[in-house]
CSV table of C-alpha atoms in Angstrom, one decimal:
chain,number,residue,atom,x,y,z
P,1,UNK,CA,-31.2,-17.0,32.1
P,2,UNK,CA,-29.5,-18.8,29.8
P,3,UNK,CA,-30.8,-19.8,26.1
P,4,UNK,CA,-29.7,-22.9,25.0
P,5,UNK,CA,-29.5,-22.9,21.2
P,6,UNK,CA,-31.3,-25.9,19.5
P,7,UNK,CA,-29.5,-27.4,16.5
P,8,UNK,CA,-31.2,-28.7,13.3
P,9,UNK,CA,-29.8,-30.7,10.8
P,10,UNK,CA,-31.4,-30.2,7.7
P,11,UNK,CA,-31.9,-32.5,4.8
P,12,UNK,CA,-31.0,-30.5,1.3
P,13,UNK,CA,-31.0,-31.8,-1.7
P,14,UNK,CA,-30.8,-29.1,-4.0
P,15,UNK,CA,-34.2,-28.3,-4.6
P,16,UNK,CA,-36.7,-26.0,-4.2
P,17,UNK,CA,-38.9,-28.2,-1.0
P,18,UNK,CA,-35.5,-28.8,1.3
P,19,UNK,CA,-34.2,-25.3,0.4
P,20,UNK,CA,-37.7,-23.3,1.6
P,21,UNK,CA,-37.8,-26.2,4.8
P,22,UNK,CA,-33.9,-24.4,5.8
P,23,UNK,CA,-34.7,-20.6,4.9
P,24,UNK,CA,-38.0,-21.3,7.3
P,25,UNK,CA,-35.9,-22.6,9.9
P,26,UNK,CA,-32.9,-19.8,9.2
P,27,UNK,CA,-35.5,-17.0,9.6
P,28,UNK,CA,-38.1,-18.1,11.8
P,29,UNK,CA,-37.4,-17.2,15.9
P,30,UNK,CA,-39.7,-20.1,16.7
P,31,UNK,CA,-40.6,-24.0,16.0
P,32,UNK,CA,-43.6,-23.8,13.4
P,33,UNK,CA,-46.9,-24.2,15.3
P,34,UNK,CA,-48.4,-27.2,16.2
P,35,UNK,CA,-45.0,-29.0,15.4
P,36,UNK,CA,-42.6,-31.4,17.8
P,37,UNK,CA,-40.7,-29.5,20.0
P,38,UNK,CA,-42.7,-26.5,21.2
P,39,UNK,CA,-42.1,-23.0,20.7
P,40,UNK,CA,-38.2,-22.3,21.3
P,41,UNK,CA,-36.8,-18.6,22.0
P,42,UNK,CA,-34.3,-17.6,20.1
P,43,UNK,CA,-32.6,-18.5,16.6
P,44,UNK,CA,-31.8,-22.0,15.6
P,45,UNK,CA,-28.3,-23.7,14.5
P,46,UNK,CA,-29.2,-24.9,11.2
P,47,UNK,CA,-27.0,-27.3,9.4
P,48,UNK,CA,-27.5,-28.5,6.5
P,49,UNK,CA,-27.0,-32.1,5.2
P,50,UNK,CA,-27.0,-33.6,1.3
P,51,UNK,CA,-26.7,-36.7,1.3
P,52,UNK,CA,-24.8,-38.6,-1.9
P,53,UNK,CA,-27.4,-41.0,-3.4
P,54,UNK,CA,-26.1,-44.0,-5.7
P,55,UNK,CA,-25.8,-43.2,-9.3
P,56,UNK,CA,-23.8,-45.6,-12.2
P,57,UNK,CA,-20.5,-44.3,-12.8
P,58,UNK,CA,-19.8,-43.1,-16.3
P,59,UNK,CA,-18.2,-46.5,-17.3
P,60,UNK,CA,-20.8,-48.5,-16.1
P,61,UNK,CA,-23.3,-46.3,-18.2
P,62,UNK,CA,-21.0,-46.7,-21.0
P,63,UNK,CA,-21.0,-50.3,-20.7
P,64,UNK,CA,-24.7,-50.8,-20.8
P,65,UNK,CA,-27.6,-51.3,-23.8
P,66,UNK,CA,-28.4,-48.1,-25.5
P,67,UNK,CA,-32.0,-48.0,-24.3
P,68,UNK,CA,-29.9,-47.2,-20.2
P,69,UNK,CA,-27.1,-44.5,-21.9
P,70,UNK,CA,-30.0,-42.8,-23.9
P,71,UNK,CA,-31.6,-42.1,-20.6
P,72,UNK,CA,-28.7,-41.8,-18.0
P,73,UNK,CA,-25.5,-41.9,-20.0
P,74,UNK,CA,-25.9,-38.6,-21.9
P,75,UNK,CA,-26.3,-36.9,-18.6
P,76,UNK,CA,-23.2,-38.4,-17.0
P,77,UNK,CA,-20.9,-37.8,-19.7
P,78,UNK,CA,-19.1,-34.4,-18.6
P,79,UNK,CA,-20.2,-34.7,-14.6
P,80,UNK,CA,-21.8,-36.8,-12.2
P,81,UNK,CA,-25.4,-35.5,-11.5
P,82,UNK,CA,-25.0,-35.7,-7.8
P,83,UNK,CA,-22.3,-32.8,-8.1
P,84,UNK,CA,-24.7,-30.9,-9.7
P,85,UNK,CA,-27.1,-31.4,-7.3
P,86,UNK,CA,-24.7,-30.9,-4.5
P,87,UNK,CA,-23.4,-27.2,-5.8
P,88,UNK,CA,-27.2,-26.2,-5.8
P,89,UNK,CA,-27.5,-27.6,-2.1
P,90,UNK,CA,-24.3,-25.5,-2.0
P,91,UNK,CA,-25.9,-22.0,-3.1
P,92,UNK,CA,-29.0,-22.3,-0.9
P,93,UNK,CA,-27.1,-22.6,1.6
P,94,UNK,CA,-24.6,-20.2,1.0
P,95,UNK,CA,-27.6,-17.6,0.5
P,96,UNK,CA,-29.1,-18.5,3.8
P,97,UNK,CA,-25.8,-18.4,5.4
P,98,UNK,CA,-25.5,-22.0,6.9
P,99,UNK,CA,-22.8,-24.5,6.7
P,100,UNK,CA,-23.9,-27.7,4.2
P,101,UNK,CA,-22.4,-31.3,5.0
P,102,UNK,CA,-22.4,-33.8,2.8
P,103,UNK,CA,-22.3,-37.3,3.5
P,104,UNK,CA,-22.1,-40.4,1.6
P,105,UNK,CA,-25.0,-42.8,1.2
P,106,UNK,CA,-24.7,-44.1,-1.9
P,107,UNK,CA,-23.1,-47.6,-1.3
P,108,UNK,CA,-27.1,-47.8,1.5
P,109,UNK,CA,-28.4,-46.3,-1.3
P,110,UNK,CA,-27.9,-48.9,-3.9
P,111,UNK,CA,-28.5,-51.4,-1.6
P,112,UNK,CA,-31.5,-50.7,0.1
P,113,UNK,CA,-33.0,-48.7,-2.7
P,114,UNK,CA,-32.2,-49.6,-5.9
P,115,UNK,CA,-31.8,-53.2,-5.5
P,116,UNK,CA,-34.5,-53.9,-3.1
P,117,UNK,CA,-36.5,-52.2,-6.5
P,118,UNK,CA,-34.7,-54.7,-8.7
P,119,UNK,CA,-35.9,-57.6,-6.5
P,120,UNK,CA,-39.2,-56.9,-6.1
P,121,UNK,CA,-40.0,-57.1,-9.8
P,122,UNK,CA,-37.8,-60.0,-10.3
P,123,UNK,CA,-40.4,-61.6,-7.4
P,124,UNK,CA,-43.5,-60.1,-9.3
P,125,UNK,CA,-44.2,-57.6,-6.7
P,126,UNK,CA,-44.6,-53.9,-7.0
P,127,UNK,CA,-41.7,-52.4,-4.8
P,128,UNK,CA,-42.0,-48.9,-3.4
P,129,UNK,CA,-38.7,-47.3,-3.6
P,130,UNK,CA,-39.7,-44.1,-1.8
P,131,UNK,CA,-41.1,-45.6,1.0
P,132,UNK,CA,-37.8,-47.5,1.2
P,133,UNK,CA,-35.4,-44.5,0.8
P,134,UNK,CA,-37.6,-42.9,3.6
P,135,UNK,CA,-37.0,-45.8,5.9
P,136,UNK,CA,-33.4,-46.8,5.1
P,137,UNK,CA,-32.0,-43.3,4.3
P,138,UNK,CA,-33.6,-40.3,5.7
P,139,UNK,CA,-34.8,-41.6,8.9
P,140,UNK,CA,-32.2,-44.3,9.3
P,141,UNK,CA,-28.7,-43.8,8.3
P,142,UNK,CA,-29.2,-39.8,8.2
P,143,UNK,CA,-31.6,-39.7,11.4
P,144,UNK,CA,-29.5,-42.0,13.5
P,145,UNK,CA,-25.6,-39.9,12.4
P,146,UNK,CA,-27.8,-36.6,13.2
P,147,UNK,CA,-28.6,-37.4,16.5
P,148,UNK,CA,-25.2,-39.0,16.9
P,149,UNK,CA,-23.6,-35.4,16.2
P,150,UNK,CA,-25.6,-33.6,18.3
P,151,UNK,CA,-29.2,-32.8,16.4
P,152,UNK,CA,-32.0,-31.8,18.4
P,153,UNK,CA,-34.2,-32.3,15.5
P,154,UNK,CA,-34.0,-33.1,11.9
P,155,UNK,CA,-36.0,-31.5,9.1
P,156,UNK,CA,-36.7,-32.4,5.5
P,157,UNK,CA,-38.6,-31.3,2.8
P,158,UNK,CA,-41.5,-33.1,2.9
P,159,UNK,CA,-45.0,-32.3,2.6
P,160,UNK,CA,-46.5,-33.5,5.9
P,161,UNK,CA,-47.5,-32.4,9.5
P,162,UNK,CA,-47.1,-33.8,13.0
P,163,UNK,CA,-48.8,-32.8,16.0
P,164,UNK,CA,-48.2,-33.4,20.0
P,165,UNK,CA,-51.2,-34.5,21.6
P,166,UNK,CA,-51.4,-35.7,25.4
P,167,UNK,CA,-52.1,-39.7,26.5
P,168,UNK,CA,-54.0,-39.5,29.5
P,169,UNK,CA,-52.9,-42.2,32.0
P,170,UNK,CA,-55.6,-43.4,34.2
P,171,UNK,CA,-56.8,-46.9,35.7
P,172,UNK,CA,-59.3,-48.9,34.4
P,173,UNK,CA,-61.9,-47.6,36.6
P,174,UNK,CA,-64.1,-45.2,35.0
P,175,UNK,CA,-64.9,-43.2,37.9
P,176,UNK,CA,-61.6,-41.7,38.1
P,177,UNK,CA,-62.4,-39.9,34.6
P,178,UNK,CA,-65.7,-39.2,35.7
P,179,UNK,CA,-64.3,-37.6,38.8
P,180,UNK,CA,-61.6,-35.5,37.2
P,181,UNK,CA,-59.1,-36.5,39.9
P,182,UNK,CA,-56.2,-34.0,39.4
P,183,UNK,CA,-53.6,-37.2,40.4
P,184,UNK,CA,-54.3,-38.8,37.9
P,185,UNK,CA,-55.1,-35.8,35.4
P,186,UNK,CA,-51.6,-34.7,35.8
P,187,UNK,CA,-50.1,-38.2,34.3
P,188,UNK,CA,-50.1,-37.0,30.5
P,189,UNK,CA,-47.7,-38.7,28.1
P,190,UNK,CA,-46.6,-37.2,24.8
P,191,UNK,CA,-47.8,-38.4,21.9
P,192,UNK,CA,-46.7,-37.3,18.5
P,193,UNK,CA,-49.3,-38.2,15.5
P,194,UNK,CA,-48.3,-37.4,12.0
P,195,UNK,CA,-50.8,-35.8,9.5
P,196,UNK,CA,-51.6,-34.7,5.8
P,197,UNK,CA,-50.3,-31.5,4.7
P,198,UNK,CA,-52.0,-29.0,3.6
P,199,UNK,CA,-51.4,-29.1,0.0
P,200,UNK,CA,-53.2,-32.6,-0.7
P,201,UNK,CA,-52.1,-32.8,-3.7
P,202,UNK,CA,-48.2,-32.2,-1.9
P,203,UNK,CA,-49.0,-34.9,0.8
P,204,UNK,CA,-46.1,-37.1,1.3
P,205,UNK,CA,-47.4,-39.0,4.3
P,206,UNK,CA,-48.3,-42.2,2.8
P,207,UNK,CA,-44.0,-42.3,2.1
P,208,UNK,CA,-43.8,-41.9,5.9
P,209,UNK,CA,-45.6,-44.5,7.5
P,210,UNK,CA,-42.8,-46.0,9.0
P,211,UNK,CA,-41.2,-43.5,11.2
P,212,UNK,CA,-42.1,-44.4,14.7
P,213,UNK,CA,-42.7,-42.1,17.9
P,214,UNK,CA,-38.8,-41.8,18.2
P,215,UNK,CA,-39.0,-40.6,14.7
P,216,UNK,CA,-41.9,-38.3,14.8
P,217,UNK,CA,-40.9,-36.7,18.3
P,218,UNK,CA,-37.8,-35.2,16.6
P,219,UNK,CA,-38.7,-34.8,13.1
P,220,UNK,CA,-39.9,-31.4,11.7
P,221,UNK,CA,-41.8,-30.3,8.7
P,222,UNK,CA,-41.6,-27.0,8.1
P,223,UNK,CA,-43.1,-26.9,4.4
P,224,UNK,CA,-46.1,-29.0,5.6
P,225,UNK,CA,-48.4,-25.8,6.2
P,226,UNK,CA,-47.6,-24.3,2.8
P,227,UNK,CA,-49.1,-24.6,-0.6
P,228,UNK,CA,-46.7,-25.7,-3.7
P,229,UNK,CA,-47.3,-22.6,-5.0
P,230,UNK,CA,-46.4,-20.3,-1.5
P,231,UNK,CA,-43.3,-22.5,-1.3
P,232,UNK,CA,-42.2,-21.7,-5.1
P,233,UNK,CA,-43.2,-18.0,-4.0
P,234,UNK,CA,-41.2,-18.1,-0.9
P,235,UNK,CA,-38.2,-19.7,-2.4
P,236,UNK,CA,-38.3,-16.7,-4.5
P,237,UNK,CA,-38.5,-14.3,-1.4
P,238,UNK,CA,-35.4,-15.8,0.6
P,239,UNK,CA,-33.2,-15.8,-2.8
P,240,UNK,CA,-33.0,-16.5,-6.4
P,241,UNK,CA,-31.1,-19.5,-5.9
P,242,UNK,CA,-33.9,-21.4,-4.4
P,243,UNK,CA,-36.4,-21.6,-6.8
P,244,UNK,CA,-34.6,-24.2,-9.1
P,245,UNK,CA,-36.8,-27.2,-10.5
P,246,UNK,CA,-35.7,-30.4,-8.7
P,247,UNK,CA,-34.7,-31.9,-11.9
P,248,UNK,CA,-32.9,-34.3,-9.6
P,249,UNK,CA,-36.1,-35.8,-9.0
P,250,UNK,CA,-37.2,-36.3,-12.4
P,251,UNK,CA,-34.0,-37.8,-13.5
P,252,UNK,CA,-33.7,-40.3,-10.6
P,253,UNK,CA,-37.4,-41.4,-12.1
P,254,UNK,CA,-36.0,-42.1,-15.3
P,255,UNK,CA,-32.7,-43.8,-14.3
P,256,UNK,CA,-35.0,-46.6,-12.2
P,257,UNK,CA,-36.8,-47.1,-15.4
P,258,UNK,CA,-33.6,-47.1,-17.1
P,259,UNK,CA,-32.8,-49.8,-14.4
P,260,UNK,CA,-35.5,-52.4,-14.8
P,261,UNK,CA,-35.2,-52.1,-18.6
P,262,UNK,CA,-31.4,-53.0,-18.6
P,263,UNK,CA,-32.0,-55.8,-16.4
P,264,UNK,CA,-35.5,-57.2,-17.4
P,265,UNK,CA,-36.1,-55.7,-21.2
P,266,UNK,CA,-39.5,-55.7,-22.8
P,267,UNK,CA,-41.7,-59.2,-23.4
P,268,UNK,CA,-44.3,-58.9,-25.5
P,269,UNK,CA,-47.4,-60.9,-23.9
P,270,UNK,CA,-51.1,-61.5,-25.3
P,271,UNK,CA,-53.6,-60.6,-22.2
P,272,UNK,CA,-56.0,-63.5,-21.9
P,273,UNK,CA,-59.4,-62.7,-22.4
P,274,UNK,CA,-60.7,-62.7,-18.7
């Protein structure tokens, strides 16, 4: 009989979370338990996917107070940051033999990221720009082209679970449950639930409350089962260029700070005595 080949497209971003998520997928001859999807035989077509985020362009950094170009502007001076990041998405997946795409978000990116963030303080509201990027980014504009090229699933690097359970179908009589009839015992529905990874102090699910059933029944989370410090240990296993810091991450922190002080600055305020 014929095996039909499942195709994942892989989120990578260059560091160490993404990179484990694709070496998992790259060496494992099944779906990890519990997940969407089953237990498949046979090895998976992994492909993996960075996605350009927005960043300013060295003029733009040049042309902005010094309180944004001591915290961006240095770093953008000889290359952009999202190269950087790219060419380590680039050796992980080199070293786990699988091609890497990359496709540009960064126009959605600013948009639905960055300046949603900018307009939430401007309206006095806390804005959450992760929850956002999940939404917008990852399980919109990179879910939606994935399945449009032929994904069977997607995977990222997130610290998180999700679990198939069964719906049972039955009328509103009570007997029939009571009763066990097989009819209506054999009308199950699949349900996928997501749930807290393992490392707590990892768990990403509150950033993921938004991805819905068509979301969840095609998403994997391969890293979810895993401890930070049996990832860091693993990425270490598969190859030495996985285990690079996500400085990314760090730097994408400060340049949103970076943001809200160029367009807001500091006001000094007394705090009423309550």
């Amino acid at each position: 009989m014929l095996r039909v080949q499942k195709t994942i497209y892989v989120a990578m971003s260059g560091g160490v979370d993404s990179s484990v998520a694709a070496a998992l997928l790259k060496n494992l001859p099944v779906l990890p338990t519990g997940q969407a999807g089953g237990r498949q035989d046979g090895k998976f077509n992994v492909i993996g996917v960075f996605m350009k985020p927005w960043q300013p362009s060295i003029h733009e950094s040049q042309n902005t107070n010094q309180k944004f170009k001591n915290v961006a502007g240095n770093m953008l001076h000889d290359t952009c940051l999202w190269k950087q990041d790219r060419e380590d998405a680039l050796r992980a997946a080199t070293v786990l033999n699988v091609p890497l795409l990359t496709w540009d978000f960064s126009k959605e990116y600013k948009k639905c990221v960055t300046d949603y963030m900018l307009r939430e303080y401007k309206a006095g509201r806390t804005p959450n720009p992760d929850v956002m990027c999940n939404k917008e980014i990852k399980f919109g504009l990179f879910f939606k082209k994935a399945m449009k090229e032929g994904a069977d699933y997607i995977a990222t690097g997130h610290y998180a679970r999700i679990a198939q359970v069964q719906k049972l179908k039955v009328h509103k009589d009570s007997n029939i449950i009571k009763n066990k009839d097989p009819k209506e015992l054999d009308k199950l529905d699949e349900l996928y639930k997501l749930f807290t990874a393992r490392d707590s102090a990892k768990d990403q699910t509150y950033f993921l409350w938004t991805l819905t059933q068509k979301h969840l029944a095609k998403t994997l989370f391969p890293i979810g089962d895993y401890l930070k410090p049996e990832v860091r240990k693993m990425a270490k296993k598969f190859g030495s260029m996985l285990h690079r810091p996500a400085e990314h991450e760090k730097f994408f922190k400060k340049l949103h700070q970076a943001e809200i002080r160029q367009n807001f600055g500091f006001k000094r305020q007394r705090i009423g005595k309550a």
